[in-house]
Coordinates of C-alpha atoms in Angstrom, one line a residue:
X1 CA -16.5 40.5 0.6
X2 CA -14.3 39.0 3.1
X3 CA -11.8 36.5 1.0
X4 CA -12.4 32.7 -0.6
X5 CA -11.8 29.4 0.4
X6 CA -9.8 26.1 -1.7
X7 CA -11.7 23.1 -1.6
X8 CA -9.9 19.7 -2.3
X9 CA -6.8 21.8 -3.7
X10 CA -8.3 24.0 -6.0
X11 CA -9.7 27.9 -5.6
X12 CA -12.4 29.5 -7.9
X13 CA -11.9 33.2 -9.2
X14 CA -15.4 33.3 -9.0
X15 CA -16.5 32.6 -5.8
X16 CA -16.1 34.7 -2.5
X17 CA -17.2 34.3 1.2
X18 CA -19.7 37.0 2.4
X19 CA -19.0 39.8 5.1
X20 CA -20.0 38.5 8.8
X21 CA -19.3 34.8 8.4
X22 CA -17.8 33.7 11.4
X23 CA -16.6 29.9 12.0
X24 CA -17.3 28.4 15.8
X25 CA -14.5 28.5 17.9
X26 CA -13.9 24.6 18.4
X27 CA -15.9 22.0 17.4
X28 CA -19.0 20.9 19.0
X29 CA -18.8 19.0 22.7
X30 CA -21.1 17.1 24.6
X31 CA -20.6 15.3 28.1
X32 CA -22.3 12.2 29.1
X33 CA -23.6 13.0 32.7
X34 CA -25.2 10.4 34.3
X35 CA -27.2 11.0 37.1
X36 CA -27.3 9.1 40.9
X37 CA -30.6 9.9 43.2
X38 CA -29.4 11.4 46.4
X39 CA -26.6 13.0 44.6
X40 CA -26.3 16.7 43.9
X41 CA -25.0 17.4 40.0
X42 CA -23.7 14.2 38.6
X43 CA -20.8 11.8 37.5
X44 CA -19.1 13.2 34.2
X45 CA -18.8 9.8 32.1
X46 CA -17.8 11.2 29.1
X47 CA -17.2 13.5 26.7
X48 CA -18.0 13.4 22.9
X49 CA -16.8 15.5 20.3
X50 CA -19.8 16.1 17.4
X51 CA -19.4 16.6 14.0
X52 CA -18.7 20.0 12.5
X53 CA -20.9 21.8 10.5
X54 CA -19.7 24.7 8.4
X55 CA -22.7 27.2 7.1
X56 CA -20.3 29.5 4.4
X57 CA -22.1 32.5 3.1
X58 CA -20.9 33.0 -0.5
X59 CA -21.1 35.3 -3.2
X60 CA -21.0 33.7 -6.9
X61 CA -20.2 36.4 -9.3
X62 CA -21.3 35.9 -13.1
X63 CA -21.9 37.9 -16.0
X64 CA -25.6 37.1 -16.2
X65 CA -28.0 34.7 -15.1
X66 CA -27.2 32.2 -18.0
X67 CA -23.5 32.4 -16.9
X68 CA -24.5 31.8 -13.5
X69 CA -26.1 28.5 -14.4
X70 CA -22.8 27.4 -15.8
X71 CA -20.8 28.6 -12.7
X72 CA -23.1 26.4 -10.7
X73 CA -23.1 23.8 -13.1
X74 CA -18.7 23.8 -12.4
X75 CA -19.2 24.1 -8.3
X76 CA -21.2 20.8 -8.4
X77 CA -18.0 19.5 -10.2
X78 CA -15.7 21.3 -7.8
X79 CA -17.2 20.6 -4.6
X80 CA -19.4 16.9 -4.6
X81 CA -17.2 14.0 -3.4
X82 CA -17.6 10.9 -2.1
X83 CA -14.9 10.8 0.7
X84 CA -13.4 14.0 2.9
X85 CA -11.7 16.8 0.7
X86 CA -8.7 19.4 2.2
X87 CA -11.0 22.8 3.0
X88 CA -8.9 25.9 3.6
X89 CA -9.7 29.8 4.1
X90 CA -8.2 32.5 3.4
X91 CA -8.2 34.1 6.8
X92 CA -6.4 30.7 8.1
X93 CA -4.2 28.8 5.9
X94 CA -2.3 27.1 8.6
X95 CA -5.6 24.9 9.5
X96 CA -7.5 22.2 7.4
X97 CA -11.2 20.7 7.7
X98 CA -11.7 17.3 6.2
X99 CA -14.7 18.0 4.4
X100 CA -17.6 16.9 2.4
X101 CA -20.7 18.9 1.3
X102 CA -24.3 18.8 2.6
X103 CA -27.2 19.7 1.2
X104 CA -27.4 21.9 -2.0
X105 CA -25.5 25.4 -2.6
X106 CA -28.9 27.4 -2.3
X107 CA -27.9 29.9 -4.4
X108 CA -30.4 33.1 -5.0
X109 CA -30.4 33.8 -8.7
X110 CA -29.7 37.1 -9.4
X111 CA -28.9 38.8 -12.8
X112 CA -25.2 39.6 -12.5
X113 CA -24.8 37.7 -8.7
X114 CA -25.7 35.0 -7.1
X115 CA -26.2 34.7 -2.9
X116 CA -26.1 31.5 -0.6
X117 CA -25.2 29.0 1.5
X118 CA -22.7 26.2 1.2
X119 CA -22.7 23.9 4.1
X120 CA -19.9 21.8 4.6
X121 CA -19.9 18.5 7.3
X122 CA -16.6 17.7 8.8
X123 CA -17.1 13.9 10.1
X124 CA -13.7 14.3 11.5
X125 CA -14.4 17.4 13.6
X126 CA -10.9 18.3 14.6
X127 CA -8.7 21.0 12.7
X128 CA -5.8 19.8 11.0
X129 CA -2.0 22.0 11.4
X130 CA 0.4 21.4 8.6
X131 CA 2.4 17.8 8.6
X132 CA 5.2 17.5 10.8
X133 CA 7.9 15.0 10.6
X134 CA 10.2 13.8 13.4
X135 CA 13.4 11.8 12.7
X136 CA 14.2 9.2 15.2
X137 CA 17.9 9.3 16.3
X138 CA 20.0 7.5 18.8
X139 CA 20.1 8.7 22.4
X140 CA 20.9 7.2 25.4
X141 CA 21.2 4.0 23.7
X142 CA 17.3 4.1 22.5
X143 CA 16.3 5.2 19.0
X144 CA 14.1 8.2 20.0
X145 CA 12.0 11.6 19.1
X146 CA 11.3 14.0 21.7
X147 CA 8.9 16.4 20.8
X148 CA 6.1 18.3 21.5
X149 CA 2.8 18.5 20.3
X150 CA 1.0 22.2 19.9
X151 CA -2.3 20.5 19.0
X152 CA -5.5 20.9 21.4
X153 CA -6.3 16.7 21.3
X154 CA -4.1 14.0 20.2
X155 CA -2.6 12.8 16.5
X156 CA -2.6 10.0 14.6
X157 CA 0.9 9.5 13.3
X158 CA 2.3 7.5 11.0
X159 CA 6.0 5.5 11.8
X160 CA 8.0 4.6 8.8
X161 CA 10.9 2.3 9.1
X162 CA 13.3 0.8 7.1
X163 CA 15.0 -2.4 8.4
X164 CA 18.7 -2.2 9.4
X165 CA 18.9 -5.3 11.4
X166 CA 16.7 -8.1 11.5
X167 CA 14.3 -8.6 14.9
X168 CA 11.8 -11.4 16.3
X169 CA 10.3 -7.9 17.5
X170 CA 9.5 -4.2 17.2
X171 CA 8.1 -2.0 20.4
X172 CA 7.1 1.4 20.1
X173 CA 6.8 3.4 23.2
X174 CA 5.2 6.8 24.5
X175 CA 5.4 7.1 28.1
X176 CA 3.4 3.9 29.3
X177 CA 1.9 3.4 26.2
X178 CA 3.4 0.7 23.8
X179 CA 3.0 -1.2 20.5
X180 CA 4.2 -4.1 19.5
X181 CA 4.6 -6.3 16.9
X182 CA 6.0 -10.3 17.5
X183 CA 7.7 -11.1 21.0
X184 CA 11.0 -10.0 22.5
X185 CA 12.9 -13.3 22.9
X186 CA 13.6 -15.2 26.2
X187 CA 16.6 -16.1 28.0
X188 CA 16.1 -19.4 26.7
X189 CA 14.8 -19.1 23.3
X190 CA 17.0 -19.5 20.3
X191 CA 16.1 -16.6 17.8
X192 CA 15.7 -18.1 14.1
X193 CA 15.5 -17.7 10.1
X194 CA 12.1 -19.4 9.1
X195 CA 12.7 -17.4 5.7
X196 CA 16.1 -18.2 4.7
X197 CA 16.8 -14.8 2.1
X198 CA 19.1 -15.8 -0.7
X199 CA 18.2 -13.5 -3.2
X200 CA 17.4 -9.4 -3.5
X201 CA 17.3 -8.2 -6.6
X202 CA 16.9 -4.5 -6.6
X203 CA 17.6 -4.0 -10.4
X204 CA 20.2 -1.3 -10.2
X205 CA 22.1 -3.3 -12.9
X206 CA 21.8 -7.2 -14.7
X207 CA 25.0 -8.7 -12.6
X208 CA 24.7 -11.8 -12.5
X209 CA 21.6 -12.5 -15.0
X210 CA 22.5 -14.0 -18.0
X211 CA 20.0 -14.0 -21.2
X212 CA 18.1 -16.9 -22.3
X213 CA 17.6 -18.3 -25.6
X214 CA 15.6 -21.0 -26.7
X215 CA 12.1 -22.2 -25.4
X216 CA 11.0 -21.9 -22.3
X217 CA 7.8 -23.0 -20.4
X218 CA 5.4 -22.0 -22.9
X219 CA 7.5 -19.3 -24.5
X220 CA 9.4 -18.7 -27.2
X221 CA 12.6 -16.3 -26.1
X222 CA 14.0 -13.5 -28.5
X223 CA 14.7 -10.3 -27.5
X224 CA 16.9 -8.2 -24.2
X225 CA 15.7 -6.8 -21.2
X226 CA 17.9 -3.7 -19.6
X227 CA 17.5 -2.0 -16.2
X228 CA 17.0 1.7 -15.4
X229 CA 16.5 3.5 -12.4
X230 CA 16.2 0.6 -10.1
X231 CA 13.8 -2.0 -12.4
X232 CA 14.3 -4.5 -15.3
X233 CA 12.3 -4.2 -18.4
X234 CA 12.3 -5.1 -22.1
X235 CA 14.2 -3.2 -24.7
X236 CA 13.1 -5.5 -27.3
X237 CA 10.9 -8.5 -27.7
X238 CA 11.6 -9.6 -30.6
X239 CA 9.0 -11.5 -32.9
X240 CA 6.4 -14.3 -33.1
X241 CA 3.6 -15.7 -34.1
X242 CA 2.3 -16.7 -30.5
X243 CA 3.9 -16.1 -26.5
X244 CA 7.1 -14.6 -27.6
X245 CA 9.7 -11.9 -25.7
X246 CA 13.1 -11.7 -23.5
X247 CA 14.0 -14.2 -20.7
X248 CA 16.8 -13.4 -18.1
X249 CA 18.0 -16.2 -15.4
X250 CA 20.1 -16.3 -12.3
X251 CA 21.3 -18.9 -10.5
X252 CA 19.6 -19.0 -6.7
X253 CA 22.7 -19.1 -4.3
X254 CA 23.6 -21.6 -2.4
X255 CA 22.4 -22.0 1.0
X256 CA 24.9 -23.0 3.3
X257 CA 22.2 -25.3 5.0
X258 CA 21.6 -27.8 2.4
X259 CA 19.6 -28.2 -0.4
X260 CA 16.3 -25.9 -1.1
X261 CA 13.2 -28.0 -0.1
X262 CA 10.6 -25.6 0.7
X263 CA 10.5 -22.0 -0.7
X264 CA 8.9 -18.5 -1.4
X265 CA 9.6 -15.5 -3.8
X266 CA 8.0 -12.0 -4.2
X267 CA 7.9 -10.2 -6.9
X268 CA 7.3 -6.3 -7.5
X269 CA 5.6 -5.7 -10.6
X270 CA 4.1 -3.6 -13.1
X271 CA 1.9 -3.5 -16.3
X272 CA 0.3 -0.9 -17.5
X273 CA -1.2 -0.5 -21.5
X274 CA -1.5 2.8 -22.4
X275 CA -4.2 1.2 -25.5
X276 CA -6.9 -0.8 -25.0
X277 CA -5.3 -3.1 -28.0
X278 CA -2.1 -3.9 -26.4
X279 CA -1.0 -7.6 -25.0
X280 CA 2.0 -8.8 -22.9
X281 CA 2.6 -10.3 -19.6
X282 CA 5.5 -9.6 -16.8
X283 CA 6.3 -13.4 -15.7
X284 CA 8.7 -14.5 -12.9
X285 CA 9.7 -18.2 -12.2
X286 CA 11.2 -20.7 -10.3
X287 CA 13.5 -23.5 -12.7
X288 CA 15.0 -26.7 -12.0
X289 CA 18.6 -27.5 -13.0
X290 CA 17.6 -28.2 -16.8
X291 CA 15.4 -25.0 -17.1
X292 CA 12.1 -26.9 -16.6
X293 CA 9.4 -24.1 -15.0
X294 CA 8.8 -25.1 -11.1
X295 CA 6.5 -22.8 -11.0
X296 CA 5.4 -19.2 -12.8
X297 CA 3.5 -16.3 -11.6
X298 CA 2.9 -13.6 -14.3
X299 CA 0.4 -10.7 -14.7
X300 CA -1.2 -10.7 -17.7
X301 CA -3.0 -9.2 -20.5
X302 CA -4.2 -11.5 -23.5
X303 CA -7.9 -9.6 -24.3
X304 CA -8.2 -8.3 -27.7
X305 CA -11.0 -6.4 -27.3
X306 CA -10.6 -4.5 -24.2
X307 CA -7.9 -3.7 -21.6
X308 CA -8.1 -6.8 -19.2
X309 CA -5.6 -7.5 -16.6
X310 CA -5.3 -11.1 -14.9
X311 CA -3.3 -12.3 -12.6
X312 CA -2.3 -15.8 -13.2
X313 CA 0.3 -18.5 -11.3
X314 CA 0.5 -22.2 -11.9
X315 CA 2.8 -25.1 -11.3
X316 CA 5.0 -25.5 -14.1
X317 CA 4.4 -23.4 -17.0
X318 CA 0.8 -23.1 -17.8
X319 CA -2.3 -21.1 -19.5
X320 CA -5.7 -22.0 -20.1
X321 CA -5.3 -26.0 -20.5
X322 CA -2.4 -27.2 -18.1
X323 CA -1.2 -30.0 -19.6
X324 CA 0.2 -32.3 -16.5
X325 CA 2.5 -31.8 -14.2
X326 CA 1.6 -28.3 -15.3
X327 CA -1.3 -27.2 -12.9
X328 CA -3.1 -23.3 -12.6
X329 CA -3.0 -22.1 -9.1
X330 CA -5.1 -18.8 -9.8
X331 CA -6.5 -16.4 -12.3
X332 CA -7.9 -13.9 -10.7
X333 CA -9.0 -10.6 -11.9
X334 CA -8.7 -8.6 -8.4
X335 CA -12.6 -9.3 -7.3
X336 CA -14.3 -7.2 -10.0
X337 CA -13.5 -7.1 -14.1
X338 CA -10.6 -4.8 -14.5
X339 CA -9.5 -3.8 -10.7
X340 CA -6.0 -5.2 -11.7
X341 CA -5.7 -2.8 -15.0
X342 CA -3.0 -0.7 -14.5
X343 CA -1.6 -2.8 -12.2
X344 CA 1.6 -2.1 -9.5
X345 CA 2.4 -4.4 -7.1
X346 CA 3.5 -7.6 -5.9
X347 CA 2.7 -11.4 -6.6
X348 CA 4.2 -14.3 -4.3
X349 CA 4.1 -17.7 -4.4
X350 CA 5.2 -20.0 -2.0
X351 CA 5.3 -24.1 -1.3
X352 CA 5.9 -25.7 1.7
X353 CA 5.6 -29.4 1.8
X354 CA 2.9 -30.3 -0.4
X355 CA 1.0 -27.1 0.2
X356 CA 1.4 -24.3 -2.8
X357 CA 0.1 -20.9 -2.1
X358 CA 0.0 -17.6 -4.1
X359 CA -0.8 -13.8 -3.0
X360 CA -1.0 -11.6 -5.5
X361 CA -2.0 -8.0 -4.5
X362 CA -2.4 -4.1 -6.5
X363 CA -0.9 -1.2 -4.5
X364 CA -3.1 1.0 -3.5
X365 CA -2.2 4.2 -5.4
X366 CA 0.2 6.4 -4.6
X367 CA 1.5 4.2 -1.9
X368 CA 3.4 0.6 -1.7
X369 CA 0.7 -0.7 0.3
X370 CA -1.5 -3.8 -0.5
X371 CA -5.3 -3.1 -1.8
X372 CA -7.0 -5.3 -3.6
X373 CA -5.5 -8.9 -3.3
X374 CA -6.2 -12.3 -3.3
X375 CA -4.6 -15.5 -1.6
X376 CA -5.5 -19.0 -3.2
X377 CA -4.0 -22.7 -1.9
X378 CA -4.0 -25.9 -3.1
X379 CA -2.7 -28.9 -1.4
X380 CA -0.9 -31.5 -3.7
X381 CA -2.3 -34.1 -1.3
X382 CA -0.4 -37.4 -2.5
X383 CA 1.9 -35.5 -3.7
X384 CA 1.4 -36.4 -7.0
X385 CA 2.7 -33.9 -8.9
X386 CA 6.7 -34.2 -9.7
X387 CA 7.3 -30.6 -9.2
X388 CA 6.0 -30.5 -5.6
X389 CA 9.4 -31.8 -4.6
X390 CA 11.8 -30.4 -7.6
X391 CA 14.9 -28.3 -6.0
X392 CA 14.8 -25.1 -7.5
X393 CA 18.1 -23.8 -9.5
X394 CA 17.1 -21.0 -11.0
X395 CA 15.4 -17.7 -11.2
X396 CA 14.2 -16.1 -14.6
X397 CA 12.3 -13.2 -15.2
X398 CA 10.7 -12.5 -18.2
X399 CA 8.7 -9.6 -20.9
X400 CA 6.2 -11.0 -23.7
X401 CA 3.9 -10.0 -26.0
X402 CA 1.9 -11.6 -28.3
X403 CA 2.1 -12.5 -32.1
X404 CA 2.1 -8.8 -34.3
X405 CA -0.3 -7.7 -31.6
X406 CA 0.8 -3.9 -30.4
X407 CA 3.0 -4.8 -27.0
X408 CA 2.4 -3.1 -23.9
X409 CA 4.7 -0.3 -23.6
X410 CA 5.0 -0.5 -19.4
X411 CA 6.3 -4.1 -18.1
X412 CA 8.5 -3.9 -15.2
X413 CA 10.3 -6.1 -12.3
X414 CA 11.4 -3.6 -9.5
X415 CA 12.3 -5.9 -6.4
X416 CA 12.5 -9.3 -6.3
X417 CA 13.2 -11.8 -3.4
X418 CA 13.8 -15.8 -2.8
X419 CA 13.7 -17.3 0.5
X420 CA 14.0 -20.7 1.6
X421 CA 12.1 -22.0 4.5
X422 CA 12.6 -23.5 7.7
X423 CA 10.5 -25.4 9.7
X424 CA 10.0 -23.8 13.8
X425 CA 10.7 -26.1 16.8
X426 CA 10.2 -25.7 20.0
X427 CA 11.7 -22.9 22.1
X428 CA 12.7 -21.2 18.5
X429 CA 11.2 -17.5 17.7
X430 CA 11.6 -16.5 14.3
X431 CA 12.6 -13.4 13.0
X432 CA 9.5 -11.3 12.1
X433 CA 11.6 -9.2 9.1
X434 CA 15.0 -8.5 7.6
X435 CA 17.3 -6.0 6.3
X436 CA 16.0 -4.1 4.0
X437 CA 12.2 -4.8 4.8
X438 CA 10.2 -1.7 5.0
X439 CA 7.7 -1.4 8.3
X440 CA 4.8 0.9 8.0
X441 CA 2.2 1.8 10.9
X442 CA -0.7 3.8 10.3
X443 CA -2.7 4.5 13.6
X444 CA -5.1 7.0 11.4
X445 CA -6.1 3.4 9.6
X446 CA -5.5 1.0 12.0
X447 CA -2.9 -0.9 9.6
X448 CA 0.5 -2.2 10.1
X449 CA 2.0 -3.9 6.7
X450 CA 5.8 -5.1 6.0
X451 CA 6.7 -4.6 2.3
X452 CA 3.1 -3.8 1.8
X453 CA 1.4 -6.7 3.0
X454 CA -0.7 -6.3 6.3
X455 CA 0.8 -7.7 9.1
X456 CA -1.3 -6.8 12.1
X457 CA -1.2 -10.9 12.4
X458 CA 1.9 -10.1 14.2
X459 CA 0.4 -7.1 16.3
X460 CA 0.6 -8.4 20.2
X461 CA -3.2 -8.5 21.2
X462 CA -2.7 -6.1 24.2
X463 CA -1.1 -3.4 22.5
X464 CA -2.6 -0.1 21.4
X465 CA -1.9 1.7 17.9
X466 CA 0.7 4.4 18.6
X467 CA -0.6 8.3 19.4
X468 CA 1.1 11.5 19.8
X469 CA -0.2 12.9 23.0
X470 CA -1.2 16.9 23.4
X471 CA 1.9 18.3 24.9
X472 CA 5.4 16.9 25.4
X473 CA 5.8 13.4 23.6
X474 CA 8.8 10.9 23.8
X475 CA 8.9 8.8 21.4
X476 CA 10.9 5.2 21.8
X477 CA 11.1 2.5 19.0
X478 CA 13.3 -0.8 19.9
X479 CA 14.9 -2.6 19.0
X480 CA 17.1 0.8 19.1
X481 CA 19.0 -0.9 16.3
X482 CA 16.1 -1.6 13.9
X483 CA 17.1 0.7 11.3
X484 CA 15.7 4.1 10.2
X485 CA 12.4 5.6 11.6
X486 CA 10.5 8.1 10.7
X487 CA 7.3 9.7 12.4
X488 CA 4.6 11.7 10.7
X489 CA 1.9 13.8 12.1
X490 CA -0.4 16.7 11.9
X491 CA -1.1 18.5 14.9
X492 CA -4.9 18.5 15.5
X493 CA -7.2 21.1 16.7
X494 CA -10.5 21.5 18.4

C-alpha cells in the first residue's frame, strides 16, 4: 500500500491508496485548430484546459464483511458533497485538487478487505500551492508588491484594503492591466462628500451614550446595555409584560453645514437564539429632538413556536398595525422561511427627499460579505407623512425581549454609522468611500463589496478583475495613499 489521501480536511485510518496508482502529469489540454484549404497544418485558435479526472485505487480495510458495510456506509458520509472539497495525498501535501466525487466507490466485497475505485472530478482542473500573502508597502511613491509567481498558469487573488484616506477612486495595476473602481478626478472637477459621516460607533466603550428611561416608540425601557470586545449588548433587560429591554441614545453631531435633511445609517448586527423558545429583537433608530422614533430598523424574533427571524424597518415606531405617521417599510424573512435565523450582518436605511429605502442583508458565513439581502422603497409621494421631513437629533440603540418569555441570549450592535447626504452638481465627483471603510476584491468570484455590500456598480466598464500572472508580478494599487492592502493568492498548477 502506497499511503492515503484527506478529503475535505479529514483522513480515514481505514482507507489506503493501492500500489501503481499514478496521477497524470498536468491536467488535460486541448487546442482548437482550425483549418484553411490551401494551407499546410493549421491556425492554433485556442487552447482549453479539460476537467480532471482522478481514478484512485483504494484498499478499504475491515474486520469482516458486515464491518465493511459500515465503513462504506461512513465514506458516503466522508466523501459526497455538493460543491468542490480540499483533496490531498500523501505523496504531495504541498498541492490541492478542488474536488467532488463521481460515480460510486465500486468497492469488491471481500471478507476482511475491500478493493476499488474512487473517482474524483476536479471542475477546476488546475493544482492548487499553499496561500501566499503579499503586503503592499510604499515604494517609489506607489503602494506596491513585487513578487513572483511559481505557478504554471495564472491566480486568482484576492486584495484586501482597509481605508486610510478617502478617494473618488481606486486603480489596481499589473503591468498594462488595470482595475478600477469610480473615476480619478479632473483638473476641473471639485471632489465631494455625498455621504456626510458624523457618526462611527465602533463599541469599544459607551462614551458618549447615555441610558434611556421611560417609553419609547413602542417600548417599554428597563434594563443596561455594556460593551465588550468591540460590540454593545444587554446586561439586563429588565421585566414586562409586553416589548420591554435597555435603550441607549446619542446625540448625532453637529454638521458644520447646516441642519440634517436627508440621511442614512448602517447598522452591524447580530441575533442568534441558542432555543427555539427564545424572543428579542436588536433595534437601532433615528429620534427627533423630543425622542419621537424617525425611523427603526430592528431584527427580530417574536415566534413562539419555532425559531423565526424577520427583519423589520418602518417609519416611526411600528409592528404589525402601524398606527399613522408610523408606516412598515419591510418585513422580510431573507427570501425563504428562516434564511435570516442566526443572523450577522447589517441593516440600512436611508431617506432622501421623500424617498425611504432599507437594505438589510445576512453575512455570508465566515466572512463580512453580503448574502442573502433584500432592498425595499417606498416613495412618500405628497409627502404626507410628518416624519419624511423631521431633523433627526438622536441615535438610540436598543435590546428587548418579550413578556416572561426566555430572551435570546446573543443580541449585538458591533459598528454603527450616520451620514448625512448631499445632493451632486455638476462638475462635482463624489468620494466613492472613507476612512475606515473596508474594500474587498475577489477575482476568483467576480465580486467587489465595500463594508460588505457589492459594489461592482462602481467597477469602470472597461476594466478587467485583477490576476497574478505566471512569473514576475508588480503589483500597483493607487491612490498610493489609500490605506492598507493586502493580496492573497494560491499559486496554481497544471
Amino acid at each position: 500500500m502506497s499511503g492515503s489521501f484527506s478529503f475535505n480536511g479529514i483522513r480515514k485510518d481505514y482507507i489506503f491508496i493501492r500500489m501503481g496508482f499514478n496521477r497524470p502529469a498536468f491536467a488535460p489540454i486541448e487546442r482548437d485548430i482550425m483549418k484553411v484549404t490551401g494551407l499546410a497544418g493549421g491556425h492554433l485558435v485556442r487552447t482549453n484546459t479539460e476537467v480532471r479526472t482522478l481514478e484512485v485505487p483504494v484498499i478499504l480495510k475491515a474486520d469482516d464483511q458486515a464491518d465493511l458495510q459500515k465503513r462504506k456506509e461512513d465514506l458516503a458520509e466522508w466523501l459526497i458533497h455538493d460543491d468542490p472539497k480540499e483533496l490531498i495525498f500523501d505523496d504531495e501535501t504541498d498541492r490541492t485538487y478542488m474536488a467532488v466525487i463521481d460515480d460510486e466507490a465500486d468497492l469488491d466485497e471481500l471478507v476482511f478487505r475491500g478493493r476499488g475505485k474512487i473517482t474524483f472530478v476536479c471542475s477546476m482542473p488546475y493544482k492548487l500551492g499553499n496561500e501566499q500573502v503579499k503586503e503592499l508597502a510604499i515604494e517609489n511613491d506607489s503602494l506596491r508588491a513585487k513578487f513572483k509567481n511559481k505557478g504554471t498558469v495564472e491566480s486568482l487573488p484576492t486584495i484586501d484594503i482597509t481605508v486610510g484616506a478617502k478617494s473618488p477612486f481606486l486603480d489596481v495595476w499589473n503591468g498594462d492591466d488595470y482595475f478600477r473602481l469610480g473615476y480619478p478626478v479632473g483638473i476641473k472637477n471639485k471632489t465631494v462628500d455625498t455621504e456626510e459621516r458624523l457618526m462611527w460607533e465602533q463599541f469599544d466603550n459607551l462614551n458618549g451614550w447615555a441610558s434611556h428611561t421611560g417609553k419609547l416608540g413602542i417600548f417599554e425601557t428597563t434594563g443596561t446595555i455594556a460593551t465588550k470586545s468591540g460590540y454593545a449588548y444587554p446586561t439586563n433587560m429588565g421585566s414586562g409584560s409586553d416589548w420591554h429591554g435597555c435603550f441607549a441614545t446619542k446625540d448625532i453631531p453637529t454638521s458644520p453645514t447646516g441642519a440634517i435633511a436627508d440621511f442614512k445609517f448602517d447598522a452591524q448586527m447580530t441575533l442568534k437564539a441558542s432555543h427555539w423558545n427564545q424572543l428579542g429583537k436588536t433595534i437601532v433608530m433615528a429620534l427627533d429632538a423630543n425622542d419621537e422614533v424617525i425611523c427603526q430598523v430592528d431584527m427580530s424574533d417574536s415566534y413562539i413556536g419555532s425559531e423565526y427571524t424577520i427583519s423589520h424597518a418602518s417609519i416611526g415606531s411600528a409592528e404589525f398595525k402601524p398606527v399613522p405617521p408610523a408606516y412598515t417599510l419591510a418585513e422580510e424573512h431573507g427570501g425563504a422561511y428562516g434564511i435570516f435565523n442566526q443572523f450577522h450582518g447589517h441593516f440600512a436605511i436611508r431617506r432622501q427627499g421623500n424617498m425611504w429605502r432599507v437594505y438589510c442583508a445576512k453575512y455570508t458565513p465566515g466572512t463580512e460579505i453580503d448574502g442573502a439581502s433584500y432592498v425595499k422603497t417606498w416613495y412618500d409621494t405628497d409627502s404626507s407623512n410628518p416624519l419624511t421631513k423631521r431633523e433627526p437629533k438622536k441615535i438610540a440603540i436598543g435590546f428587548v425581549s418579550y413578556g416572561t418569555y426566555p430572551a435570546i441570549n446573543d443580541l449585538r450592535i458591533s459598528d454603527l454609522k450616520f451620514w448625512k447626504l448631499h445632493k451632486l452638481n455638476v462638475d462635482e465627483t463624489p468620494y466613492i468611500f472613507d476612512i475606515g471603510d473596508k474594500i474587498q476584491i475577489d477575482t476568483e468570484h467576480s465580486l467587489v463589496s465595500i463594508n460588505g455590500s457589492n459594489a461592482v456598480a462602481l467597477k469602470d466598464m472597461f476594466s478587467r478583475f485583477p490576476k497574478v500572472k505566471r512569473g514576475d508580478n508588480d503589483i500597483i494599487v493607487r491612490p498610493s495613499n489609500v490605506g492598507i492592502a493586502k493580496l492573497t493568492y494560491r499559486e496554481r498548477y497544471l
